[in-house]
Each structure stands twice: as structure tokens, then as C-alpha cells.
Short mmCIF file of C-alpha atoms in Angstrom, two decimals:
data_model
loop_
_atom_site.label_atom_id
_atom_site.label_comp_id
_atom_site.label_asym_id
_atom_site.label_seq_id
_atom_site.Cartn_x
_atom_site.Cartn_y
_atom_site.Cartn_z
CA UNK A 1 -20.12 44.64 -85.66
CA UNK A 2 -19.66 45.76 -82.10
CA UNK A 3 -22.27 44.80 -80.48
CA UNK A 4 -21.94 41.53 -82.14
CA UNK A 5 -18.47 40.98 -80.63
CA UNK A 6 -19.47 42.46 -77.31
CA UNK A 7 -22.06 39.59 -77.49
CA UNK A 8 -19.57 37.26 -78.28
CA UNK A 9 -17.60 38.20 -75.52
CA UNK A 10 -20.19 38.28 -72.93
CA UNK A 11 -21.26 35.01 -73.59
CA UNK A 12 -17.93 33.86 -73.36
CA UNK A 13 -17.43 35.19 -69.98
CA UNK A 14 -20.98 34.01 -68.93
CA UNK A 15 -19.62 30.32 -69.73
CA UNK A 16 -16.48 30.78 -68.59
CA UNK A 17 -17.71 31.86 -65.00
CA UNK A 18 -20.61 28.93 -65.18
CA UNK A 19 -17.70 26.48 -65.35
CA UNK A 20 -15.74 27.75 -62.68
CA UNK A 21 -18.98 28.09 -60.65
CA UNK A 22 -19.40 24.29 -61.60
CA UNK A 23 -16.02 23.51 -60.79
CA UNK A 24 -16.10 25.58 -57.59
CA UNK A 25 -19.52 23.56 -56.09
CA UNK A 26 -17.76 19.63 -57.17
CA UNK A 27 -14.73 20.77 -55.23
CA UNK A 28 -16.76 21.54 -51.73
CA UNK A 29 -18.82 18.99 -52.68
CA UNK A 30 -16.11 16.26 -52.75
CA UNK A 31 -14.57 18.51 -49.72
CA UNK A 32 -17.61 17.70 -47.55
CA UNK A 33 -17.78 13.89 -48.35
CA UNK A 34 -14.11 13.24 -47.87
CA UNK A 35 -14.63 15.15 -44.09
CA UNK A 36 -17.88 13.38 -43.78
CA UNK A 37 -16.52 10.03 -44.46
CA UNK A 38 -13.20 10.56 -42.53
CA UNK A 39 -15.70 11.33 -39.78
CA UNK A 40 -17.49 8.48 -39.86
CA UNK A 41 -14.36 6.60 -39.57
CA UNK A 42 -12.80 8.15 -36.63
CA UNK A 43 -16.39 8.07 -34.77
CA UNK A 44 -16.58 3.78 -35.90
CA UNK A 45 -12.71 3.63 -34.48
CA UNK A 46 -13.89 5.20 -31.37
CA UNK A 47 -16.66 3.25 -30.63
CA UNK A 48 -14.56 -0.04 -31.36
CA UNK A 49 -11.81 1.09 -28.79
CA UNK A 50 -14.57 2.28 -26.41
CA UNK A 51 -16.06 -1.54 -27.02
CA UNK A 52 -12.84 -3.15 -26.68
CA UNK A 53 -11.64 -1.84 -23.67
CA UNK A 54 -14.58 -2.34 -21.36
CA UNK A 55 -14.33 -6.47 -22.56
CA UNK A 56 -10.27 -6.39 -21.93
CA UNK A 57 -11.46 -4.90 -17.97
CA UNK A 58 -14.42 -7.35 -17.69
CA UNK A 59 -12.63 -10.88 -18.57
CA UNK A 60 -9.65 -9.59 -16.55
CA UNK A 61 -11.45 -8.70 -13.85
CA UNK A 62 -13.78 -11.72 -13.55
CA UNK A 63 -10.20 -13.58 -13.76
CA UNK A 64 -8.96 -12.19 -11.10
CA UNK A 65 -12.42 -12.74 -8.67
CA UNK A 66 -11.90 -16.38 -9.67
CA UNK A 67 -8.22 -16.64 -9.06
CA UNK A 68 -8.74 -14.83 -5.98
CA UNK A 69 -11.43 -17.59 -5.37
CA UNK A 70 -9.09 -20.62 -6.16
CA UNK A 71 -7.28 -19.64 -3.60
CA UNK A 72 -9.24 -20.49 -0.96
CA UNK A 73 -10.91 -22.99 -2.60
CA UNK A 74 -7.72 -24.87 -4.11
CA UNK A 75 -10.25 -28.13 -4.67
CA UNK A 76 -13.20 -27.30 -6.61
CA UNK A 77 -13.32 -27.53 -10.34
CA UNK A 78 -15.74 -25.26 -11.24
CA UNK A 79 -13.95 -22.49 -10.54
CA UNK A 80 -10.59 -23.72 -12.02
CA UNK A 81 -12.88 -24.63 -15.23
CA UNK A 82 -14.36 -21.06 -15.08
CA UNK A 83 -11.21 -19.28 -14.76
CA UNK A 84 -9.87 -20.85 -17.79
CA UNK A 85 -12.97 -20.00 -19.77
CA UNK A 86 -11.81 -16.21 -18.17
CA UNK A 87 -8.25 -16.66 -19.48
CA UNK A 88 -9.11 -18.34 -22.86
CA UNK A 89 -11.66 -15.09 -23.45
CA UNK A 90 -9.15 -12.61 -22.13
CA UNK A 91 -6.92 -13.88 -25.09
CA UNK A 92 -9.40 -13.44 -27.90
CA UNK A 93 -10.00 -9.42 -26.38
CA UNK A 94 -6.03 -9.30 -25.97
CA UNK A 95 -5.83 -10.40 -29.53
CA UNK A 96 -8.41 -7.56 -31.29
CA UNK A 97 -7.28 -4.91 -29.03
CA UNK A 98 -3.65 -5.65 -31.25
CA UNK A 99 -5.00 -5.65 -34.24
CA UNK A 100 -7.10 -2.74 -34.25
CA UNK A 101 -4.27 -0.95 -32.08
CA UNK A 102 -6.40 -0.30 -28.65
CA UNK A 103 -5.15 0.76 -25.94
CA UNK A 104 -6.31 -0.73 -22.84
CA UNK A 105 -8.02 1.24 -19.50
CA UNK A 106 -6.59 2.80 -17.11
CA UNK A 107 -8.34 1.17 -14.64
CA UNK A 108 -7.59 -2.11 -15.88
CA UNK A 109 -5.04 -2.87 -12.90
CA UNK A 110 -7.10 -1.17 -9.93
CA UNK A 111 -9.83 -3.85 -11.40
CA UNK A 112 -7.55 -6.64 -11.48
CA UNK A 113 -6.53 -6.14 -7.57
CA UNK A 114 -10.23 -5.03 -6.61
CA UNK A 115 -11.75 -7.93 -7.98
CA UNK A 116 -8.94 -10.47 -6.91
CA UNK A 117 -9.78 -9.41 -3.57
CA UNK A 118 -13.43 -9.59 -3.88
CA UNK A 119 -12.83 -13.22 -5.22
CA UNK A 120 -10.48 -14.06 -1.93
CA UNK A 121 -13.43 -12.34 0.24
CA UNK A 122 -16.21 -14.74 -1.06
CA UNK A 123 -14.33 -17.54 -1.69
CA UNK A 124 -12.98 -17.22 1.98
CA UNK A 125 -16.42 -16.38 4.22
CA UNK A 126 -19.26 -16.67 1.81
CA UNK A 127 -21.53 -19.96 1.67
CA UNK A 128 -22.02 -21.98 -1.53
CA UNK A 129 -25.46 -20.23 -2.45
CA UNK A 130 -23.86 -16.65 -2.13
CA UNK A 131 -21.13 -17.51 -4.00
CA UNK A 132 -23.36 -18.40 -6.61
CA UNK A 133 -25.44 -15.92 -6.06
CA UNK A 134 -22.39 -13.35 -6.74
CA UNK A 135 -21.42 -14.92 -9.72
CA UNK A 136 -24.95 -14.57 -11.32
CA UNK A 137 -24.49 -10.79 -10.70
CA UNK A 138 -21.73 -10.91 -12.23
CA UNK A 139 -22.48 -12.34 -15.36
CA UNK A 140 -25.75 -10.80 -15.56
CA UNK A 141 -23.82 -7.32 -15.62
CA UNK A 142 -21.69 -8.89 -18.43
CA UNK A 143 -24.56 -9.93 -20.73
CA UNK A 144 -26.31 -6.81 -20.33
CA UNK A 145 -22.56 -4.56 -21.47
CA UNK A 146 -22.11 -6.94 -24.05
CA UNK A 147 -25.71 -6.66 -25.73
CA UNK A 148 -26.10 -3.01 -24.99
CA UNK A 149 -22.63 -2.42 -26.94
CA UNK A 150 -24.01 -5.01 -30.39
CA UNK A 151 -26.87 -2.52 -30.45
CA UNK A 152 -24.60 0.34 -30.66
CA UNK A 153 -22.42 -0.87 -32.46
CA UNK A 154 -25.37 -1.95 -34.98
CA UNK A 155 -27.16 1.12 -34.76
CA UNK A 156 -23.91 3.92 -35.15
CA UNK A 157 -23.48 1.44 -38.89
CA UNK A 158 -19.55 0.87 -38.01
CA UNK A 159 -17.72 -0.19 -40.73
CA UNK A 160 -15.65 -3.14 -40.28
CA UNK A 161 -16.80 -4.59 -37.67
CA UNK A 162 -17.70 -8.18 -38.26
CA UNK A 163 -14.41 -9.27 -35.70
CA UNK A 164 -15.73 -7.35 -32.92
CA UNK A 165 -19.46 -8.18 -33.66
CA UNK A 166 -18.55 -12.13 -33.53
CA UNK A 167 -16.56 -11.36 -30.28
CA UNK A 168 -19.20 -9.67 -28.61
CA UNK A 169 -21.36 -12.85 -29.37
CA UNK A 170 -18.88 -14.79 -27.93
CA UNK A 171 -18.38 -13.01 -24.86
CA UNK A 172 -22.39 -12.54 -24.37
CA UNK A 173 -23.18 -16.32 -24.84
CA UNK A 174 -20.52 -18.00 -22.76
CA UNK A 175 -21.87 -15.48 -19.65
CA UNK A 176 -25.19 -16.15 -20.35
CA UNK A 177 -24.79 -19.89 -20.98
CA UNK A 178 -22.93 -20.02 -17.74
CA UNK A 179 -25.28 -17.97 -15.39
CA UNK A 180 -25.93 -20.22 -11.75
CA UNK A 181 -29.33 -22.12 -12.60
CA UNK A 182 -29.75 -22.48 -8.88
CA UNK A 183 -29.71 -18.27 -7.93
CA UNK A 184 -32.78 -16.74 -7.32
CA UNK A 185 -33.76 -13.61 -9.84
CA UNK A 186 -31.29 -10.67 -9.44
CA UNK A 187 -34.33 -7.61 -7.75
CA UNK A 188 -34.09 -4.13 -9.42
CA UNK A 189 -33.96 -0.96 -6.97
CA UNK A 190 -38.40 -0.92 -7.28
CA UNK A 191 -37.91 -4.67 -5.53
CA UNK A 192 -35.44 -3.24 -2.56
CA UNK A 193 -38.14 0.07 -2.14
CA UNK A 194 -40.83 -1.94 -1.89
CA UNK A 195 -42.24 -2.70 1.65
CA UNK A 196 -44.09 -6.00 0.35
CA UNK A 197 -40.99 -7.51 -1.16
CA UNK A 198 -39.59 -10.70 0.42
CA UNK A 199 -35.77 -10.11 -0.49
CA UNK A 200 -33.02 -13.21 0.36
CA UNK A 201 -29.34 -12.26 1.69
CA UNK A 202 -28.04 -14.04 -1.34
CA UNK A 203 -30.43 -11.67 -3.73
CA UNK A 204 -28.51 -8.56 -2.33
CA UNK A 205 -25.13 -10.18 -2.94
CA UNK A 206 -26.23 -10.30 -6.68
CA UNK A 207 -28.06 -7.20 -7.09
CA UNK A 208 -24.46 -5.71 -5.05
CA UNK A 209 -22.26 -7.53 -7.41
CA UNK A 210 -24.25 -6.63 -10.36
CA UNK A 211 -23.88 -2.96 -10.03
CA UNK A 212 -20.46 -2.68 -8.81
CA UNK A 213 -19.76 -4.43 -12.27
CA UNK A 214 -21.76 -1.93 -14.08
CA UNK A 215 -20.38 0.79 -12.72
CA UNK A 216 -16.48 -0.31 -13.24
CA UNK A 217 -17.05 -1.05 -16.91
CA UNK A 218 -18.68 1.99 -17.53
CA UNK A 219 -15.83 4.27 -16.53
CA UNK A 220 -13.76 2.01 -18.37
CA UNK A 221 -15.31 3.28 -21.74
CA UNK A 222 -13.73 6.13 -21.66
CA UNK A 223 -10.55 6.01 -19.43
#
């Protein structure tokens, strides 16, 4: 009779500590996937924000290089046309960076005044084929930020992120579309270090305006 009730009671207390074993493993288990998914969120938030405010520094600052342009060059509708293109883009970042609560760069207004002043510059001394030729680096800077952030942003699986995708889009094709047909190519630095290369002035103003682009929106990212 006792052994039969010490039975008893062992397996009792064999199931009751399987159960709380059980219960023990769901709870971490549902521990780890709420951190891992509250991770996931914070690192697609981050990435957004990062996204956002290198596009809020690169449509203000190519504003600002054409309204320093204008300036000097009070008569010529492209670059009026092209700054409002700037201004009607700078909107649709202004917009997103509200909604998703983004705060903008700190370098936003050292960009604004460098580029303003760049703008003056070639508007002021530069002929119509460097001017074009500046522009071009410009924009080719712009396309290549905008693509390299829709493959990031594709391959890091954000959630949400259909509004920023189709902004992206936006910003990349109206660049592209509006790259100088008349520029010759932009070199890379294996053009400039080799000795048989037959580089223009006006290919050095793009290749200079290229990277000096590339380099302000990528400290952008994260100040």
C-alpha cells in the first residue's frame, strides 16, 4: 500500500514539474520573440531615419546650389524650373520625416550655406559646359545614395516601408531623368591615375562635385 502511494506521488510530482518545465520554456520562448521582434523594429526605424535624413540634406542642399545659381543667373529657366523640382521634392522628404517623426541632420544648415555658395561660385565664373558638367556630378551622387539606400532598405526586410520605398523612386528617377545629356562621363580615381587618360576640365568639375556630395550625405546618416 506504500509503495503504491509513494508511486502515486512520484508520478504526481514528475508531472507536476514537466508542466512547469513546459510552462517555464513557452515563457522564454515568447520572451525571446517579443525582444527579437521589438528588435527588428527599432533596427527598421533606424534605418528609415538614417534614409530620411540624408534625402531632407540632399534636396536642400541641391536647392540651395540652384538658388545660389539664380542669383547670378536671374534669366535662365532651367535653373528656376530645376529649383522648383528641388523645392517640390524637399516637400515630399519634409512631409515623411513628420510622419514617421525624424529628426533632421545636423549638418543640414552648414549644407544649405555650403552649397548656396557653391551655386553663387559656378553660377558666377563657371562656363555653360562646367556648369553642366557640375550638375551631372551632382545628380550622379544622388542616384547612386538613393539606389544604394532601396537595396538596403530591401535587403534589412523593413517593415512598413512602402512610403519611403515609393519616395526613394521618386527622388532616384527625377535625378536620373534630369542628368545633362551634353556632359561627358563622370572618370573614377583609376581614370585620374592613369597616365594614358585624356581627362577634360569640365570632367574634374564632375568627378569634384560628385564626391563632395558623397561625402556630405554620408555623414549625414548618422548626425
Amino acid at each position: 500500500m506504500r509503495t503504491a502511494l509513494r508511486g502515486l506521488c512520484w508520478r504526481e510530482l514528475n508531472s507536476a514539474l514537466v508542466e512547469q518545465s513546459n510552462s517555464t520554456r513557452e515563457r522564454i520562448a515568447s520572451s525571446y520573440f517579443s525582444t527579437t521582434s521589438s528588435n527588428h523594429e527599432t533596427d527598421s526605424k533606424d534605418i528609415i531615419d538614417a534614409c530620411l535624413r540624408v534625402d531632407h540634406v540632399s534636396v536642400q542642399a541641391v536647392a540651395s546650389f540652384f538658388k545660389g545659381m539664380a542669383m547670378t543667373r536671374r534669366h535662365a529657366p532651367d535653373i528656376q524650373s530645376a529649383l522648383e523640382v528641388e523645392q517640390q521634392l524637399k516637400e515630399n522628404v519634409s512631409d515623411l520625416m513628420h510622419a514617421s517623426s525624424s529628426r533632421p541632420s545636423l549638418l543640414q544648415p552648414v549644407t544649405q550655406v555650403c552649397f548656396g555658395a557653391a551655386g553663387l561660385l559656378v553660377g558666377a565664373t563657371a562656363r555653360a559646359t562646367e556648369r553642366d558638367s557640375v550638375v551631372a556630378g551632382i545628380y550622379d551622387a544622388l542616384v547612386d545614395v538613393y539606389t544604394d539606400q532601396l537595396r538596403e532598405i530591401r535587403e534589412s526586410g523593413t517593415k512598413d516601408d512602402t512610403k519611403i520605398r515609393v519616395l526613394l523612386r521618386k527622388l532616384r528617377d527625377v535625378h536620373e531623368s534630369s542628368l545633362p545629356d551634353s556632359t561627358l562621363p563622370i572618370p573614377d580615381v583609376v581614370s585620374l591615375s592613369s597616365s594614358d587618360s585624356h581627362i577634360q576640365p569640365s570632367q574634374y568639375a564632375s568627378l569634384l562635385a560628385k564626391e563632395a556630395t558623397l561625402r556630405v550625405l554620408h555623414l549625414s546618416k548618422t548626425l
